[in-house]
Amino acid sequence: MRRERSAAAYRRRMTRILLTGMSGAGKSTLLTELARRGHRTLDTDHDGWTLPDGRWDEPRIAGLLDREPHIVVSGAVENQGAFRDRFEHVVLLSAPLDVLLARVAARTGNDYGTDPADREEIRRYTREVEPLLRRSADVELDGRRATADLADELERLLG
């Protein structure tokens, strides 16, 4: 009985959040703010977490989630559903298509979205992929809100 209570208490302290959404929704900006506030974050768009075929490196993600009981992971990949049960919350950060396109056109440090083919892909993903992300999300936040307000919302989920 004591071991069961101890395991339950550990699970309550674990809070992993998957932050997902379309390119330009504000995921990276929100992660930067959460990291500034002292939270452990990971943007899977960088450092080899996402393979060339656009899927997460499953053994690597699994290892990370084994080691990190308290983290916000950002990504929007085909195989993220395989890890759904490893996250206490899935948060969809969304914004209207015109906002997404304006943001990717204006950002620096990432060329994705500047090419017409990329912009068409964003349009298609918004039609086809975002509804799937919405169905699997526990929470949807409007990416047009102030970054500080969005970070406050995620901090409430982190506990």
CSV table of C-alpha atoms in Angstrom, one decimal:
chain,number,residue,atom,x,y,z
A,1,MET,CA,0.0,0.0,0.0
A,2,ARG,CA,2.8,2.4,0.9
A,3,ARG,CA,4.5,1.7,-2.4
A,4,GLU,CA,1.2,2.5,-4.3
A,5,ARG,CA,0.9,5.8,-2.5
A,6,SER,CA,4.5,6.7,-3.2
A,7,ALA,CA,4.0,5.9,-6.9
A,8,ALA,CA,0.8,7.9,-7.1
A,9,ALA,CA,2.6,10.9,-5.4
A,10,TYR,CA,5.4,10.7,-7.9
A,11,ARG,CA,2.9,10.7,-10.8
A,12,ARG,CA,1.2,13.7,-9.4
A,13,ARG,CA,4.6,15.6,-9.5
A,14,MET,CA,5.2,14.6,-13.1
A,15,THR,CA,3.9,17.1,-15.5
A,16,ARG,CA,4.9,16.8,-19.1
A,17,ILE,CA,3.2,19.0,-21.7
A,18,LEU,CA,3.2,18.5,-25.4
A,19,LEU,CA,2.9,21.9,-27.1
A,20,THR,CA,1.7,21.5,-30.6
A,21,GLY,CA,0.4,23.5,-33.5
A,22,MET,CA,1.0,24.8,-37.0
A,23,SER,CA,4.2,26.6,-38.0
A,24,GLY,CA,3.9,30.3,-37.0
A,25,ALA,CA,1.5,29.6,-34.1
A,26,GLY,CA,4.1,30.8,-31.6
A,27,LYS,CA,5.4,27.6,-30.1
A,28,SER,CA,9.1,28.5,-30.2
A,29,THR,CA,8.4,32.0,-28.8
A,30,LEU,CA,6.3,30.4,-25.9
A,31,LEU,CA,9.1,27.9,-25.2
A,32,THR,CA,11.6,30.7,-25.0
A,33,GLU,CA,9.5,32.5,-22.4
A,34,LEU,CA,9.0,29.3,-20.4
A,35,ALA,CA,12.7,28.6,-20.4
A,36,ARG,CA,13.4,32.2,-19.3
A,37,ARG,CA,11.1,31.5,-16.4
A,38,GLY,CA,13.2,28.5,-15.4
A,39,HIS,CA,11.2,25.6,-17.0
A,40,ARG,CA,12.8,22.7,-18.8
A,41,THR,CA,11.8,22.9,-22.5
A,42,LEU,CA,12.6,21.2,-25.8
A,43,ASP,CA,11.8,22.3,-29.3
A,44,THR,CA,12.0,19.1,-31.4
A,45,ASP,CA,12.5,21.1,-34.6
A,46,HIS,CA,16.2,21.4,-33.7
A,47,ASP,CA,19.1,19.3,-32.8
A,48,GLY,CA,18.1,16.1,-34.5
A,49,TRP,CA,15.0,15.3,-32.5
A,50,THR,CA,13.0,15.1,-35.7
A,51,LEU,CA,14.3,12.8,-38.4
A,52,PRO,CA,14.6,13.8,-42.1
A,53,ASP,CA,11.3,12.0,-42.8
A,54,GLY,CA,9.5,14.4,-40.4
A,55,ARG,CA,9.0,11.9,-37.6
A,56,TRP,CA,10.4,12.1,-34.1
A,57,ASP,CA,13.4,10.0,-33.3
A,58,GLU,CA,11.3,7.6,-31.1
A,59,PRO,CA,14.1,6.0,-29.0
A,60,ARG,CA,15.5,9.4,-28.3
A,61,ILE,CA,12.1,11.0,-27.3
A,62,ALA,CA,11.3,7.9,-25.2
A,63,GLY,CA,14.6,8.3,-23.4
A,64,LEU,CA,14.0,12.0,-22.8
A,65,LEU,CA,10.6,11.3,-21.3
A,66,ASP,CA,12.0,8.6,-19.1
A,67,ARG,CA,14.5,11.1,-17.7
A,68,GLU,CA,12.4,14.2,-17.5
A,69,PRO,CA,9.3,14.2,-15.3
A,70,HIS,CA,8.7,18.0,-15.7
A,71,ILE,CA,9.1,19.3,-19.3
A,72,VAL,CA,7.4,21.2,-22.1
A,73,VAL,CA,8.1,19.6,-25.4
A,74,SER,CA,7.1,21.4,-28.7
A,75,GLY,CA,6.5,19.7,-32.0
A,76,ALA,CA,4.0,18.8,-34.6
A,77,VAL,CA,5.0,15.5,-36.2
A,78,GLU,CA,3.2,12.5,-37.6
A,79,ASN,CA,4.2,10.1,-34.9
A,80,GLN,CA,3.6,12.3,-31.8
A,81,GLY,CA,0.5,10.3,-31.1
A,82,ALA,CA,2.7,7.3,-30.1
A,83,PHE,CA,3.7,9.3,-27.1
A,84,ARG,CA,0.3,10.7,-26.1
A,85,ASP,CA,0.1,8.7,-22.9
A,86,ARG,CA,3.5,10.0,-21.8
A,87,PHE,CA,2.2,13.6,-21.6
A,88,GLU,CA,-0.1,14.8,-18.9
A,89,HIS,CA,-1.4,17.6,-21.1
A,90,VAL,CA,-1.4,18.2,-24.9
A,91,VAL,CA,-1.8,21.9,-25.7
A,92,LEU,CA,-2.7,23.1,-29.2
A,93,LEU,CA,-1.5,26.6,-29.9
A,94,SER,CA,-3.5,27.9,-32.8
A,95,ALA,CA,-3.9,31.1,-34.8
A,96,PRO,CA,-5.8,32.0,-38.0
A,97,LEU,CA,-4.1,31.1,-41.3
A,98,ASP,CA,-3.4,34.8,-42.2
A,99,VAL,CA,-1.6,35.2,-38.9
A,100,LEU,CA,0.4,32.0,-39.4
A,101,LEU,CA,1.5,33.1,-42.9
A,102,ALA,CA,2.4,36.7,-41.8
A,103,ARG,CA,4.5,35.3,-38.9
A,104,VAL,CA,6.5,32.8,-41.0
A,105,ALA,CA,7.1,35.5,-43.6
A,106,ALA,CA,8.4,37.9,-41.0
A,107,ARG,CA,10.5,35.6,-38.8
A,108,THR,CA,14.3,35.4,-38.8
A,109,GLY,CA,16.5,32.5,-38.2
A,110,ASN,CA,14.2,30.0,-39.9
A,111,ASP,CA,13.6,30.1,-43.7
A,112,TYR,CA,10.5,27.8,-43.6
A,113,GLY,CA,7.5,29.6,-44.9
A,114,THR,CA,9.3,32.1,-47.1
A,115,ASP,CA,9.0,29.8,-50.2
A,116,PRO,CA,5.6,29.7,-52.0
A,117,ALA,CA,5.7,25.9,-51.7
A,118,ASP,CA,6.2,26.1,-47.9
A,119,ARG,CA,3.3,28.6,-47.7
A,120,GLU,CA,1.0,26.2,-49.6
A,121,GLU,CA,2.1,23.4,-47.3
A,122,ILE,CA,1.1,25.5,-44.3
A,123,ARG,CA,-2.3,26.1,-45.9
A,124,ARG,CA,-2.7,22.3,-46.5
A,125,TYR,CA,-1.5,21.4,-43.0
A,126,THR,CA,-3.9,23.9,-41.5
A,127,ARG,CA,-6.8,22.3,-43.3
A,128,GLU,CA,-5.7,18.6,-42.9
A,129,VAL,CA,-3.5,18.3,-39.8
A,130,GLU,CA,-4.7,21.0,-37.4
A,131,PRO,CA,-8.1,19.3,-37.0
A,132,LEU,CA,-6.3,16.1,-36.0
A,133,LEU,CA,-4.2,18.0,-33.5
A,134,ARG,CA,-7.3,19.7,-32.1
A,135,ARG,CA,-9.0,16.3,-31.5
A,136,SER,CA,-6.1,15.0,-29.5
A,137,ALA,CA,-5.5,18.2,-27.5
A,138,ASP,CA,-6.7,18.7,-23.9
A,139,VAL,CA,-6.4,22.5,-24.2
A,140,GLU,CA,-6.4,24.9,-27.1
A,141,LEU,CA,-4.9,28.3,-26.7
A,142,ASP,CA,-5.1,31.3,-29.0
A,143,GLY,CA,-1.6,32.0,-30.3
A,144,ARG,CA,-2.5,35.7,-30.8
A,145,ARG,CA,-2.6,36.2,-27.0
A,146,ALA,CA,0.4,37.9,-25.3
A,147,THR,CA,3.3,35.4,-24.8
A,148,ALA,CA,3.4,36.2,-21.1
A,149,ASP,CA,-0.3,35.3,-20.7
A,150,LEU,CA,0.2,32.0,-22.6
A,151,ALA,CA,3.2,31.2,-20.4
A,152,ASP,CA,1.0,31.8,-17.4
A,153,GLU,CA,-1.5,29.3,-18.7
A,154,LEU,CA,1.1,26.6,-19.2
A,155,GLU,CA,2.6,27.3,-15.8
A,156,ARG,CA,-0.9,26.6,-14.3
A,157,LEU,CA,-0.9,23.3,-16.1
A,158,LEU,CA,2.7,22.6,-14.9
A,159,GLY,CA,1.5,23.0,-11.3
